[in-house]
Coordinates of C-alpha atoms and ligand atoms in Angstrom, one line a residue:
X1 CA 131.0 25.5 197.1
X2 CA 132.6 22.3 196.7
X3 CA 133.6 21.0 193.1
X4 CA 130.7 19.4 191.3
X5 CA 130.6 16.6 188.8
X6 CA 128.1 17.5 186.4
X7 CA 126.3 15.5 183.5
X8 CA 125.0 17.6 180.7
X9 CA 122.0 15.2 179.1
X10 CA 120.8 17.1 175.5
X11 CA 124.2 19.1 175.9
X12 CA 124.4 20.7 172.6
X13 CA 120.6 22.2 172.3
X14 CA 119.7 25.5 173.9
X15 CA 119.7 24.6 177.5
X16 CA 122.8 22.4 177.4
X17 CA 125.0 24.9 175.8
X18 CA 123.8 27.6 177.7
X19 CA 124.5 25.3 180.8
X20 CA 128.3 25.1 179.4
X21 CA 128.2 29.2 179.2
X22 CA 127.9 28.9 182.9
X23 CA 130.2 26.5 183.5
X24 CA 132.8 28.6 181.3
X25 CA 132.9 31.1 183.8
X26 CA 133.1 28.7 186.9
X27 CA 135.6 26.5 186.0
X28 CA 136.6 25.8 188.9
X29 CA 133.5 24.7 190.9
X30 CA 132.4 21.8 188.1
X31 CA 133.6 19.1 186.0
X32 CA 132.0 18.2 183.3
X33 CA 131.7 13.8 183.7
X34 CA 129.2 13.2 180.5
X35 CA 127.5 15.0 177.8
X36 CA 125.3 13.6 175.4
X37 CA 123.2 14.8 172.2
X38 CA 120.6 13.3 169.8
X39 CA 122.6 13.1 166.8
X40 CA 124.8 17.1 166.5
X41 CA 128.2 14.9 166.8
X42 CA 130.8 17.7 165.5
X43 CA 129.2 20.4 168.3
X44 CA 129.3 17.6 171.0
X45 CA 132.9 16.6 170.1
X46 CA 133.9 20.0 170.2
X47 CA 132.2 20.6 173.8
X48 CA 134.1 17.3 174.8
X49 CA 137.1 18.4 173.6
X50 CA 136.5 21.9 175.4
X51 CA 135.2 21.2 178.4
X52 CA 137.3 17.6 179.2
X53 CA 134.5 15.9 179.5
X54 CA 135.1 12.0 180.3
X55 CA 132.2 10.6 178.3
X56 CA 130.1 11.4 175.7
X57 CA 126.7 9.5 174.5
X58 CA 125.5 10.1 171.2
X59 CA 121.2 8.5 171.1
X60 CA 121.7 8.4 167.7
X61 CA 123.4 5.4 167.0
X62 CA 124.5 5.7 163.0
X63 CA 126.1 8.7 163.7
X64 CA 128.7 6.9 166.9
X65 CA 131.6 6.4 164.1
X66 CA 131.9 10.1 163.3
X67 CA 131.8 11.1 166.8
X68 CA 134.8 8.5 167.7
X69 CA 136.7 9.5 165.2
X70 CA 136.0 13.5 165.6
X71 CA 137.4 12.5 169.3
X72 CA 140.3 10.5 168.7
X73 CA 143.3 10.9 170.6
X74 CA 141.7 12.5 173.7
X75 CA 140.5 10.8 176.8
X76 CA 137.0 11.3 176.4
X77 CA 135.1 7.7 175.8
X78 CA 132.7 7.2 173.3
X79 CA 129.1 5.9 173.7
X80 CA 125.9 5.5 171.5
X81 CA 122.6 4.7 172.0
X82 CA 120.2 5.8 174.6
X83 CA 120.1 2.5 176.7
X84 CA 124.1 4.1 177.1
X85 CA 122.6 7.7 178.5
X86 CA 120.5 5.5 180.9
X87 CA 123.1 3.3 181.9
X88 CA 126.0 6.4 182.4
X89 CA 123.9 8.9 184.2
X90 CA 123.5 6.7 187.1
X91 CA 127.4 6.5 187.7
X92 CA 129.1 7.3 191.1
X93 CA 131.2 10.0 189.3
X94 CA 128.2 12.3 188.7
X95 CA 126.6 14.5 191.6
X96 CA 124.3 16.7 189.3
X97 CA 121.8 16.0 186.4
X98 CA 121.2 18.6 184.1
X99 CA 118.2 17.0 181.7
X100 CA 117.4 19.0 179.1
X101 CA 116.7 16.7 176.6
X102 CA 113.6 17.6 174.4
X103 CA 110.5 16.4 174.9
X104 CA 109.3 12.7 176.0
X105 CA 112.4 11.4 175.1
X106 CA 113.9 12.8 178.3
X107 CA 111.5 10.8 180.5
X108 CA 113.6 7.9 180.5
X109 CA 117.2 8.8 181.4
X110 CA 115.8 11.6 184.0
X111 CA 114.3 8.5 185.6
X112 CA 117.7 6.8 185.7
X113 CA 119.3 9.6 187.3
X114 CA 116.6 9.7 190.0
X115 CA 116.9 6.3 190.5
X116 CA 120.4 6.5 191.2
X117 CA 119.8 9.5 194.0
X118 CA 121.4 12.5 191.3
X119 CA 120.4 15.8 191.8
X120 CA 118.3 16.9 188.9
X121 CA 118.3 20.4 187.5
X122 CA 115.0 19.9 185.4
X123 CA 115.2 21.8 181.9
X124 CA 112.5 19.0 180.5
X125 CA 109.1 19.7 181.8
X126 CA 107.5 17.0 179.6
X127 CA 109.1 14.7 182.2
X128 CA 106.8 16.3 184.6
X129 CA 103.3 16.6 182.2
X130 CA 103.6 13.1 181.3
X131 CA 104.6 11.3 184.3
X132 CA 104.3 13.9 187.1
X133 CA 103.0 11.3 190.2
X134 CA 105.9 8.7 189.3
X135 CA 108.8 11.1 189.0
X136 CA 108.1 12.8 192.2
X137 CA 107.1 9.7 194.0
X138 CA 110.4 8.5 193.0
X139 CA 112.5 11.9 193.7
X140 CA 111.2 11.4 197.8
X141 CA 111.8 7.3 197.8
X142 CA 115.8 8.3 196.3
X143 CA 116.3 11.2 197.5
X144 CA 116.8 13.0 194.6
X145 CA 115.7 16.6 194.7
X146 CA 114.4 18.3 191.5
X147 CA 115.6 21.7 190.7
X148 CA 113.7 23.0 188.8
X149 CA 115.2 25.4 185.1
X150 CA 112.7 26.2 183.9
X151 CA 112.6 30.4 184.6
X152 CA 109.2 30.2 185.9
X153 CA 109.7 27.6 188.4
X154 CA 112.9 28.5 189.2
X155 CA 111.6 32.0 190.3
X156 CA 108.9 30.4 191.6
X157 CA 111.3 28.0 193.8
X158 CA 113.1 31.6 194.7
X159 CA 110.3 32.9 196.2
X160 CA 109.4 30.3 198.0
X161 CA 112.8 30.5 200.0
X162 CA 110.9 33.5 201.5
X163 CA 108.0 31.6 202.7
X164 CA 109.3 30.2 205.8
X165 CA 107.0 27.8 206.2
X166 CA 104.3 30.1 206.0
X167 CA 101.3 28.9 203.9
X168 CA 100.9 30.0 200.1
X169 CA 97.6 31.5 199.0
X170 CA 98.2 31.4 194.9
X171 CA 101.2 30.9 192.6
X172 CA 101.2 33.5 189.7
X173 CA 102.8 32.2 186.3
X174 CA 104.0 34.7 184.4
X175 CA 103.6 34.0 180.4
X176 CA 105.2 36.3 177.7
X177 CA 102.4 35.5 175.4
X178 CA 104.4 34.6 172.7
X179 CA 105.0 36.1 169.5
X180 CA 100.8 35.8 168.5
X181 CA 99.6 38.0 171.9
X182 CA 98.6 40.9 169.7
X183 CA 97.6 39.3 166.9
X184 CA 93.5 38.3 165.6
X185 CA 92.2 35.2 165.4
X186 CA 92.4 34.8 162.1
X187 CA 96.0 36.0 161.5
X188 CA 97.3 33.3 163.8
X189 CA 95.2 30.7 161.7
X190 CA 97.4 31.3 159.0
X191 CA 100.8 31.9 160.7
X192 CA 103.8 30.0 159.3
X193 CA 106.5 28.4 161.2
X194 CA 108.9 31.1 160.7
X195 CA 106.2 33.5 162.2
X196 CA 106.0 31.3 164.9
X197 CA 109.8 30.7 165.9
X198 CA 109.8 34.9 166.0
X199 CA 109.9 35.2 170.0
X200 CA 109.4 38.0 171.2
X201 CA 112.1 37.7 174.4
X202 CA 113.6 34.2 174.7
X203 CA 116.4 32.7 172.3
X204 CA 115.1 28.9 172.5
X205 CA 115.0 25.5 170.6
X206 CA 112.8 25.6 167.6
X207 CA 109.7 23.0 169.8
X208 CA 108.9 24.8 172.6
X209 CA 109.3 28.0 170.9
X210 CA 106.3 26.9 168.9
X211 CA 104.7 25.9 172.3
X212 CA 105.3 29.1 173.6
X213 CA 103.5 30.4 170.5
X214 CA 100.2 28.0 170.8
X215 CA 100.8 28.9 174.8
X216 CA 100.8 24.9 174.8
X217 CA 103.8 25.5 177.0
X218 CA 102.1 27.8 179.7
X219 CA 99.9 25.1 180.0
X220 CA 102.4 22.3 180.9
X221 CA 104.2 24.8 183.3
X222 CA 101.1 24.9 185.2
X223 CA 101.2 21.0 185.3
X224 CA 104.8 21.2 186.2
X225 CA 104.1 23.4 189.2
X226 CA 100.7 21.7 190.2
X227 CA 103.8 18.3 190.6
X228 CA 107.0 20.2 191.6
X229 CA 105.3 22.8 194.3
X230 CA 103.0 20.1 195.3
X231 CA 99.9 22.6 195.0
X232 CA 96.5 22.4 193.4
X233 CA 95.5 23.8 189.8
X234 CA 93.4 26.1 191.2
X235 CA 95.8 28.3 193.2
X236 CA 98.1 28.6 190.0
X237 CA 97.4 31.7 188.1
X238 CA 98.8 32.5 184.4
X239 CA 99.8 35.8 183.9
X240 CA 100.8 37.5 180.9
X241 CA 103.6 39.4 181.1
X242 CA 104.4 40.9 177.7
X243 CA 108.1 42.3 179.2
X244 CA 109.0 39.1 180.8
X245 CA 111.1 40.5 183.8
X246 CA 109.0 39.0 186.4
X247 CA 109.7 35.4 186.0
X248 CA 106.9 34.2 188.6
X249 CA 105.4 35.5 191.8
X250 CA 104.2 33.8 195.0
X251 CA 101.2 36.0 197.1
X252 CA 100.3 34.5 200.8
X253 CA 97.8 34.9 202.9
X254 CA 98.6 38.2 204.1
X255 CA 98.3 39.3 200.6
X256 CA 102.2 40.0 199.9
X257 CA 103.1 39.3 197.0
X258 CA 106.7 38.2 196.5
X259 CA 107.9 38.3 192.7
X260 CA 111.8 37.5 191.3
X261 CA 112.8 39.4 188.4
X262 CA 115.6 39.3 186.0
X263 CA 116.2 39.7 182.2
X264 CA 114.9 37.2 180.2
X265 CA 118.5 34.9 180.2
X266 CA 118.4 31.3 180.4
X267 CA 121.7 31.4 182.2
X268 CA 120.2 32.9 185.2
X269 CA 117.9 29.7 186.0
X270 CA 120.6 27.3 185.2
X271 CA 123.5 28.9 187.3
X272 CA 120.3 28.9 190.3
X273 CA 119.7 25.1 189.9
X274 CA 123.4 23.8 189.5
X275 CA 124.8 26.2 191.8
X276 CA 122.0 25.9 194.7
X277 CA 122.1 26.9 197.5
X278 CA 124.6 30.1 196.0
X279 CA 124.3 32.2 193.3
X280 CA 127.1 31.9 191.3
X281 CA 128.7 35.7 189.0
X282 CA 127.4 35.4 185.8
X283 CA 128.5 38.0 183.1
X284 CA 124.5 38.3 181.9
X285 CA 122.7 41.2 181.4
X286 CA 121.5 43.4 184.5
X287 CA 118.1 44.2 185.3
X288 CA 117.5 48.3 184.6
X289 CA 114.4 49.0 186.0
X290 CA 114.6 53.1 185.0
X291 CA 115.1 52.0 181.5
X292 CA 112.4 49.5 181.1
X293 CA 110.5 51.9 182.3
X294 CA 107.2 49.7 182.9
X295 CA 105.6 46.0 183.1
X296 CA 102.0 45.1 181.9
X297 CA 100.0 42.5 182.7
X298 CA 97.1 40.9 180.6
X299 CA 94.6 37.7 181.3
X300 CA 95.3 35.2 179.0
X301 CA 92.6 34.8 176.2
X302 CA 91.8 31.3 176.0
X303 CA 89.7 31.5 172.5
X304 CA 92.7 32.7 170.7
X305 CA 95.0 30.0 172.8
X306 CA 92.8 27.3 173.3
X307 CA 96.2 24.6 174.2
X308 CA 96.6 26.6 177.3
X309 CA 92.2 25.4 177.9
X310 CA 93.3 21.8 176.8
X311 CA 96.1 21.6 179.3
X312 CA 94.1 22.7 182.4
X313 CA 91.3 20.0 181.2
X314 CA 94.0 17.5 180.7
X315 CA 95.2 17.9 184.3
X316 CA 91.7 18.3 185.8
X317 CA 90.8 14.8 184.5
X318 CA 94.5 13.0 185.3
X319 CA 95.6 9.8 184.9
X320 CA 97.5 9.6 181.9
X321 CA 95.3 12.5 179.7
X322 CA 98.2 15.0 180.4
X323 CA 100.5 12.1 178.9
X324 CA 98.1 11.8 176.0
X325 CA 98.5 15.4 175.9
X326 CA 102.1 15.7 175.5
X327 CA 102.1 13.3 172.7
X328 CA 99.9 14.6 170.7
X329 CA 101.4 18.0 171.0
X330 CA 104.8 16.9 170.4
X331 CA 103.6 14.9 167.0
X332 CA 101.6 17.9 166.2
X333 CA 104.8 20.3 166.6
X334 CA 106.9 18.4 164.6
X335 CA 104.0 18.3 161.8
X336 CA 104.0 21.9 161.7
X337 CA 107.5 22.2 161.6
X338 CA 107.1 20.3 158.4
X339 CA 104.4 22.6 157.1
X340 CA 102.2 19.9 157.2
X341 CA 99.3 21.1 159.4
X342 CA 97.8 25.0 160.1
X343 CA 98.8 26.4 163.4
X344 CA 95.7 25.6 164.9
X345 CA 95.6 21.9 163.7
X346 CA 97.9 21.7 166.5
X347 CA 95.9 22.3 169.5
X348 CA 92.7 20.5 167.2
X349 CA 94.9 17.3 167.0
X350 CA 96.0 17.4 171.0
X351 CA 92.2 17.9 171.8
X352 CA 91.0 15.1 169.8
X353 CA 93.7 12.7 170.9
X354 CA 92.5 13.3 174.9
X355 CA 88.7 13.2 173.6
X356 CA 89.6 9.4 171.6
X357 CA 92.2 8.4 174.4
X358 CA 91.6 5.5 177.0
X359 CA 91.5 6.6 180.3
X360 CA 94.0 5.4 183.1
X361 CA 93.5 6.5 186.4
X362 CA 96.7 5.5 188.2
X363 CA 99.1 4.8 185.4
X364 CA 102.4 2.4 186.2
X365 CA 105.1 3.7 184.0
X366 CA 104.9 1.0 181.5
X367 CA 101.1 2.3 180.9
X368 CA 103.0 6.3 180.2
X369 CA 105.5 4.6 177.7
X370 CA 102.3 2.9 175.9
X371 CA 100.3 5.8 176.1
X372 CA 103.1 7.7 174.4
X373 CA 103.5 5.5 171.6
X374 CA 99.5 5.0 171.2
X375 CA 99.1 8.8 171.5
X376 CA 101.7 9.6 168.6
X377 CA 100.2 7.1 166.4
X378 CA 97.0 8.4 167.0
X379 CA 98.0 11.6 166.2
X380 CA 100.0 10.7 162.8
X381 CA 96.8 9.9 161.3
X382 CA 95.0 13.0 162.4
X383 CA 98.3 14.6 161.1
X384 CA 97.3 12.6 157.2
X385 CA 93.8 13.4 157.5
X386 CA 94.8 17.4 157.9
X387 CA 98.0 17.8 155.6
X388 CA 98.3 20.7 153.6
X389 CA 98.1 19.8 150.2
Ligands
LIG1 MG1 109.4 28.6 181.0

């Protein structure tokens, strides 16, 4: 494959840094144009300074000084602010867009970088729950293609390579079930943040490890394939998959059932998506079958996750609920990272925000941003009204 100019947006959280793992062993095939991080300046100034990179953004404008001076003397040029990551990621030196920015804060730049024709390797699925219609109506007017990182659509998307055109029956998402699958009710009421950030198989940043927990984030992976496969709710079907080594599975009409496996690496996603169409070595862990011996398969149990419930309803109505959604969630998460709220006053909040939230059928994007902002407001209070005293 030809040499690839690569921009790393949310370089130095879990995604990001595992993207520059890859790019360690491949050299040769990528150069690394622009990172840029929310505020970590000493771990972004020392991937700069490792990886040549010719710019770096920092969002977090009060920290730019420290990350000039932490680069001095190299080539790499400093930016700050997030209007910056906006205005870089659209430049003629980049081919590919790795966003892995966390949360709704990655909507903006991702849509930048579609704008400007990139290829996206999508890490940031709330891009997707929030704003799903624009960014794909977008993706097909510029011509840029979303590949997807995330493990389950990015087995998903392998298995699709199989379909030939043929017509898919159902999509099967595979869910680990988080670190609360075998526990009661009543146990996960009280669970504490540190129980929470326990996963069972995936090494991830500290918010959608608590999604995995509520299972908040199997339901926004069903919204992000319902907008990234182009098919309806009803033919995607959660899984869990307590051994996560099936990472998704596509079944057509004939019945077959095609399913991509792997241990549970992040790597092996990202190396798919910024390497497509090859598959690029990667020094990761290989799959031993004999020694896992066996995979399981459950239903998920909606009363004990009842965010995986909201997020089907909040894709069954539209509009800009799922936006609602994601805002709520993402105030909710950060609450509970505070110890401010129980564990289930997340999913009580994100349900009570879509119930109080005025409807928008067709939203523009200005209506998303303002629903954002509305929703976390909304949310704060709900977030006062529970606190832990
Ligand atoms: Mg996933």
């Amino acid at each position: 494959m030809e040499k690839r100019r690569i921009a790393i947006l949310g370089s130095t959280g879990s995604i990001g840094v595992q993207t520059l793992e890859v790019i360690r062993e491949h050299r040769d095939l990528f150069e690394v144009e622009l990172l840029t991080c929310n505020s970590s300046f000493a771990r972004l100034a020392a991937q700069a300074r490792e990886f040549d990179a010719n710019n770096v953004v920092i969002c977090d404008d009060t920290r730019y000084k420290e990350l000039r001076d932490a680069l001095d003397g190299t080539g790499t040029k400093v930016f700050g602010g997030m209007k910056s990551v906006c205005d870089l990621v659209t430049s003629d030196r980049i081919d590919i867009v790795v966003a892995s920015m966390v949360g709704f804060s990655g909507l903006a730049p991702t849509l930048s970088a579609i704008k400007a024709g990139k290829v996206i390797a999508l890490a940031n699925k709330e891009t997707l729950v929030a704003a799903g219609p624009i960014v794909m109506g977008l993706s097909r007017k510029h011509n840029a293609p979303i590949l997807p990182v995330d493990s389950e659509h990015s087995a998903i998307f392998q298995c699709l390579l199989a379909a030939q055109g043929n017509k898919v029956r159902k999509i099967h998402l595979t869910a680990s079930g988080g670190p609360f699958r075998t526990w009661g009710k009543e146990r996960i009421a009280a669970a504490t943040k540190d129980m929470a950030l326990k996963h069972p198989n995936w090494s991830m940043g500290a918010k959608i490890t608590i999604d995995s927990a509520t299972m908040m984030n199997k339901g926004f992976e069903v919204i992000e394939a319902k907008w990234l496969f182009d098919t309806p709710v009803d033919k995607i079907n959660v899984i869990v998959h307590p051994e996560s080594i099936i990472h998704s599975m596509v079944e057509f009409e004939d019945g077959a059932v095609i399913a991509q496996m792997a241990e549970p690496d992040m790597r092996e996603p990202i190396q798919f998506a910024i390497g497509f169409p090859d598959r690029l070595p990667l020094g990761n862990k290989k799959l031993d079958l004999p020694k896992i011996g066996g995979l399981s398969f459950q239903e998920p149990d909606l009363g004990k996750f009842p965010a995986l419930g909201l997020a089907y309803k909040a894709i069954g109505r539209g509009g800009n609920i799922p936006c609602v959604l994601n805002a709520a969630n993402e105030t909710a998460v950060a609450a509970y990272l505070r110890d401010e709220i129980p564990f289930y006053g997340i999913s009580d909040i994100a349900g009570e925000c879509m119930e109080k939230a005025a409807f928008i059928a067709d939203p523009t994007i200005e209506d998303i941003f303002e629903t954002n902002s509305r929703t976390r407001d909304a949310a704060e209070i709900l977030v006062r009204s529970m606190r832990k005293s």
